[in-house]
Tab-separated table of C-alpha atoms in Angstrom:
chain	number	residue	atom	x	y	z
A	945	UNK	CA	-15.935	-16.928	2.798
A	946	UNK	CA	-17.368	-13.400	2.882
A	947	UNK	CA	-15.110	-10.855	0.921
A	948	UNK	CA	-13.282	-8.541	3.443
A	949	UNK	CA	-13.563	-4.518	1.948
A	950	UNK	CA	-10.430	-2.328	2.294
A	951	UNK	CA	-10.291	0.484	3.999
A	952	UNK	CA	-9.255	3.349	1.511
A	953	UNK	CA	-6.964	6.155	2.818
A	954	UNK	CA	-4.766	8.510	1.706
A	955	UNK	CA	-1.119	9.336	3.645
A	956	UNK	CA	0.962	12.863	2.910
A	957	UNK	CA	4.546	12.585	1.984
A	958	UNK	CA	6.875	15.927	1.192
A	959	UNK	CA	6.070	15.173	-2.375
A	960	UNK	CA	2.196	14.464	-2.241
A	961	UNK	CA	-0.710	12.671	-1.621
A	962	UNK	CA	-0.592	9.025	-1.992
A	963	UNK	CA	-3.487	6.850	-1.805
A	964	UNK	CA	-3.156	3.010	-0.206
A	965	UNK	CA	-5.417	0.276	0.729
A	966	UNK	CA	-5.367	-1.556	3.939
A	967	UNK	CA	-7.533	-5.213	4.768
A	968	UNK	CA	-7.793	-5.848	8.668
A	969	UNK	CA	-9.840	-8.454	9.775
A	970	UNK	CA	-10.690	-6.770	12.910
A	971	UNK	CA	-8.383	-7.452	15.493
A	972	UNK	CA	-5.556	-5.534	16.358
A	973	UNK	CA	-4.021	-4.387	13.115
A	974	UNK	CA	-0.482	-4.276	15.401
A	975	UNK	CA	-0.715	-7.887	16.431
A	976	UNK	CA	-0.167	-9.300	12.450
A	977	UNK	CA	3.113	-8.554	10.505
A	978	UNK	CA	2.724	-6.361	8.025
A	979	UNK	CA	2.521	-7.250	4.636
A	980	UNK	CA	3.200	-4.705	1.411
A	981	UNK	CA	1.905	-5.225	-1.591
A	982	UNK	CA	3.303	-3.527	-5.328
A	983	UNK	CA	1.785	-2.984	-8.313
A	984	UNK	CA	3.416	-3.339	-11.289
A	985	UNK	CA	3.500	-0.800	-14.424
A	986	UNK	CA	-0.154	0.530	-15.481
A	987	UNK	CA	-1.618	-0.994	-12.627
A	988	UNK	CA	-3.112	0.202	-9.339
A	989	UNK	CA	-3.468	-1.338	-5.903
A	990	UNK	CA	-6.801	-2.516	-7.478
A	991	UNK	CA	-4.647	-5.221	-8.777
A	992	UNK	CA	-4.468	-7.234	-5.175
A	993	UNK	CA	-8.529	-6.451	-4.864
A	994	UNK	CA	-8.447	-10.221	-4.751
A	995	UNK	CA	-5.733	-11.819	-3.012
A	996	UNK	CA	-5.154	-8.998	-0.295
A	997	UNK	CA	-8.781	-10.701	1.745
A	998	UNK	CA	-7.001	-13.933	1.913
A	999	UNK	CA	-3.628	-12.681	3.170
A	1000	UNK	CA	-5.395	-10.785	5.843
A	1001	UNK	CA	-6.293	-13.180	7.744
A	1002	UNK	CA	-2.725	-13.856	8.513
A	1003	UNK	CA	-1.012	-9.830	7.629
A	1004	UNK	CA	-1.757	-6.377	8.474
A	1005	UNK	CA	-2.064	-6.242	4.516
A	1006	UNK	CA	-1.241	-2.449	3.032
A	1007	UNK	CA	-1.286	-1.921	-0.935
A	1008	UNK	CA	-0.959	1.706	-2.364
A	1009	UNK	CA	-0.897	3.332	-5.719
A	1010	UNK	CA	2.551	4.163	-6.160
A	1011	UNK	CA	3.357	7.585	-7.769
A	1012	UNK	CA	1.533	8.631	-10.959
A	1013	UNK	CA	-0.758	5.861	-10.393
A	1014	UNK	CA	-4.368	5.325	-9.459
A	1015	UNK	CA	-5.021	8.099	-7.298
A	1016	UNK	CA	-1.746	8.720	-5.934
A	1017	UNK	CA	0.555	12.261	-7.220
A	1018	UNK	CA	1.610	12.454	-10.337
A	1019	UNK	CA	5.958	13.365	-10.062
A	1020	UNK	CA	6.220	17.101	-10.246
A	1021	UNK	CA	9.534	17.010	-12.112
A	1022	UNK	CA	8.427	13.797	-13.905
A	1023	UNK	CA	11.215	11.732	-11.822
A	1024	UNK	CA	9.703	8.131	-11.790
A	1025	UNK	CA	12.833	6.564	-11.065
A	1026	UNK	CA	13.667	3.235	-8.781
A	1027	UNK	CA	15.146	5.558	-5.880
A	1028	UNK	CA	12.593	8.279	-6.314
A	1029	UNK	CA	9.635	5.354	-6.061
A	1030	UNK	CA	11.559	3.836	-3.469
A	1031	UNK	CA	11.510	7.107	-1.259
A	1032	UNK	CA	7.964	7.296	-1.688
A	1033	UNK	CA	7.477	3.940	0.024
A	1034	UNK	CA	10.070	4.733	2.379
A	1035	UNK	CA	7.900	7.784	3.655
A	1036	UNK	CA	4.107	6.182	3.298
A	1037	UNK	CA	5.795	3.028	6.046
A	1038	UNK	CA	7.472	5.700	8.052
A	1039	UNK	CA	4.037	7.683	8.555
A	1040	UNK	CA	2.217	4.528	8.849
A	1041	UNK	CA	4.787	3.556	11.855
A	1042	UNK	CA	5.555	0.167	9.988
A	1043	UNK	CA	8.902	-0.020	10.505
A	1044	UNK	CA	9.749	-3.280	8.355
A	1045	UNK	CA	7.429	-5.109	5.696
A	1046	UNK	CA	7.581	-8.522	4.025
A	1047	UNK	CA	6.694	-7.329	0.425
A	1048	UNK	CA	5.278	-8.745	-2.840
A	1049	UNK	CA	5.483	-7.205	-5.897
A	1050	UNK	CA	4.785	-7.158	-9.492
Protein backbone atom coordinates (compact mmCIF):
# COMPACT_ATOMS: atom_id res chain seq x y z
CA UNK A 1 0.00 0.00 0.00
CA UNK A 2 1.32 3.41 -1.07
CA UNK A 3 1.52 5.91 1.95
CA UNK A 4 -1.28 8.58 1.60
CA UNK A 5 0.48 12.41 2.46
CA UNK A 6 -1.63 14.85 4.55
CA UNK A 7 -2.64 17.81 3.52
CA UNK A 8 -1.19 20.49 6.00
CA UNK A 9 -3.36 23.57 6.83
CA UNK A 10 -3.75 25.96 9.22
CA UNK A 11 -7.53 27.22 10.60
CA UNK A 12 -7.98 30.81 12.66
CA UNK A 13 -9.76 30.70 15.92
CA UNK A 14 -10.36 34.11 18.20
CA UNK A 15 -7.31 32.97 20.02
CA UNK A 16 -4.88 32.00 17.08
CA UNK A 17 -3.58 30.07 14.51
CA UNK A 18 -3.81 26.42 14.80
CA UNK A 19 -2.25 24.07 12.53
CA UNK A 20 -4.09 20.43 11.64
CA UNK A 21 -3.57 17.65 9.32
CA UNK A 22 -6.16 16.13 7.16
CA UNK A 23 -5.73 12.42 4.96
CA UNK A 24 -8.47 12.14 2.12
CA UNK A 25 -8.20 9.51 -0.16
CA UNK A 26 -9.71 11.41 -2.90
CA UNK A 27 -13.23 11.14 -2.96
CA UNK A 28 -15.54 13.33 -1.45
CA UNK A 29 -14.08 14.27 1.89
CA UNK A 30 -18.12 14.85 2.94
CA UNK A 31 -19.14 11.35 2.03
CA UNK A 32 -16.78 9.61 5.12
CA UNK A 33 -17.48 10.40 8.85
CA UNK A 34 -15.16 12.32 10.27
CA UNK A 35 -12.66 11.11 12.41
CA UNK A 36 -10.47 13.38 15.13
CA UNK A 37 -7.47 12.49 16.21
CA UNK A 38 -5.49 13.93 19.79
CA UNK A 39 -2.22 14.08 20.71
CA UNK A 40 -1.20 13.56 23.92
CA UNK A 41 1.33 15.80 26.14
CA UNK A 42 4.72 16.76 24.19
CA UNK A 43 3.45 15.41 21.16
CA UNK A 44 2.20 16.79 17.84
CA UNK A 45 -0.24 15.56 15.23
CA UNK A 46 3.02 14.00 13.84
CA UNK A 47 2.19 11.35 16.27
CA UNK A 48 -0.79 9.70 13.94
CA UNK A 49 1.82 10.22 10.75
CA UNK A 50 1.23 6.49 10.70
CA UNK A 51 -2.05 5.26 11.49
CA UNK A 52 -4.09 8.36 10.10
CA UNK A 53 -3.33 6.60 6.04
CA UNK A 54 -5.03 3.53 7.20
CA UNK A 55 -8.08 5.14 8.83
CA UNK A 56 -8.61 7.14 5.74
CA UNK A 57 -9.67 4.88 3.77
CA UNK A 58 -12.72 4.53 5.86
CA UNK A 59 -12.76 8.57 7.76
CA UNK A 60 -12.46 12.03 6.68
CA UNK A 61 -9.36 11.77 9.14
CA UNK A 62 -8.38 15.45 10.79
CA UNK A 63 -5.40 15.60 13.46
CA UNK A 64 -4.16 19.10 14.71
CA UNK A 65 -1.56 20.40 17.05
CA UNK A 66 -3.47 21.43 19.89
CA UNK A 67 -2.44 24.74 21.61
CA UNK A 68 1.24 25.35 22.44
CA UNK A 69 2.05 22.48 20.35
CA UNK A 70 3.74 21.78 17.06
CA UNK A 71 2.93 24.69 15.14
CA UNK A 72 -0.20 25.67 16.63
CA UNK A 73 -0.40 29.23 19.23
CA UNK A 74 1.18 29.20 22.12
CA UNK A 75 -1.85 30.45 25.14
CA UNK A 76 -1.45 34.16 25.50
CA UNK A 77 -2.34 34.13 29.19
CA UNK A 78 -0.66 30.69 29.56
CA UNK A 79 -4.30 29.04 30.17
CA UNK A 80 -3.73 25.36 29.00
CA UNK A 81 -6.55 24.09 30.79
CA UNK A 82 -9.17 21.06 29.82
CA UNK A 83 -12.01 23.75 28.96
CA UNK A 84 -9.65 26.22 27.41
CA UNK A 85 -8.18 23.13 25.04
CA UNK A 86 -11.55 22.00 24.67
CA UNK A 87 -12.74 25.46 23.17
CA UNK A 88 -10.01 25.35 20.86
CA UNK A 89 -11.33 22.14 19.31
CA UNK A 90 -14.70 23.34 19.62
CA UNK A 91 -13.81 26.33 17.20
CA UNK A 92 -11.17 24.43 14.63
CA UNK A 93 -14.69 21.68 13.98
CA UNK A 94 -16.97 24.64 13.87
CA UNK A 95 -14.78 26.41 11.03
CA UNK A 96 -14.14 23.18 9.46
CA UNK A 97 -18.18 22.68 9.30
CA UNK A 98 -17.73 19.19 11.09
CA UNK A 99 -20.39 19.29 13.20
CA UNK A 100 -19.78 15.92 15.24
CA UNK A 101 -16.49 13.68 15.32
CA UNK A 102 -15.78 10.15 16.53
CA UNK A 103 -12.41 10.93 18.34
CA UNK A 104 -9.25 9.12 19.50
CA UNK A 105 -6.98 10.38 21.74
CA UNK A 106 -3.88 10.04 23.67
Amino acid sequence: MQKLVALERYVTIPNGKVFYQEWNKGEKISQRPPLLLLHGMMQTSHTWDDFAPYAASNYRVIAMDQRGHGKTFASPNKDYSTSAMTQDIKQVLDELKVPQVDLIGL
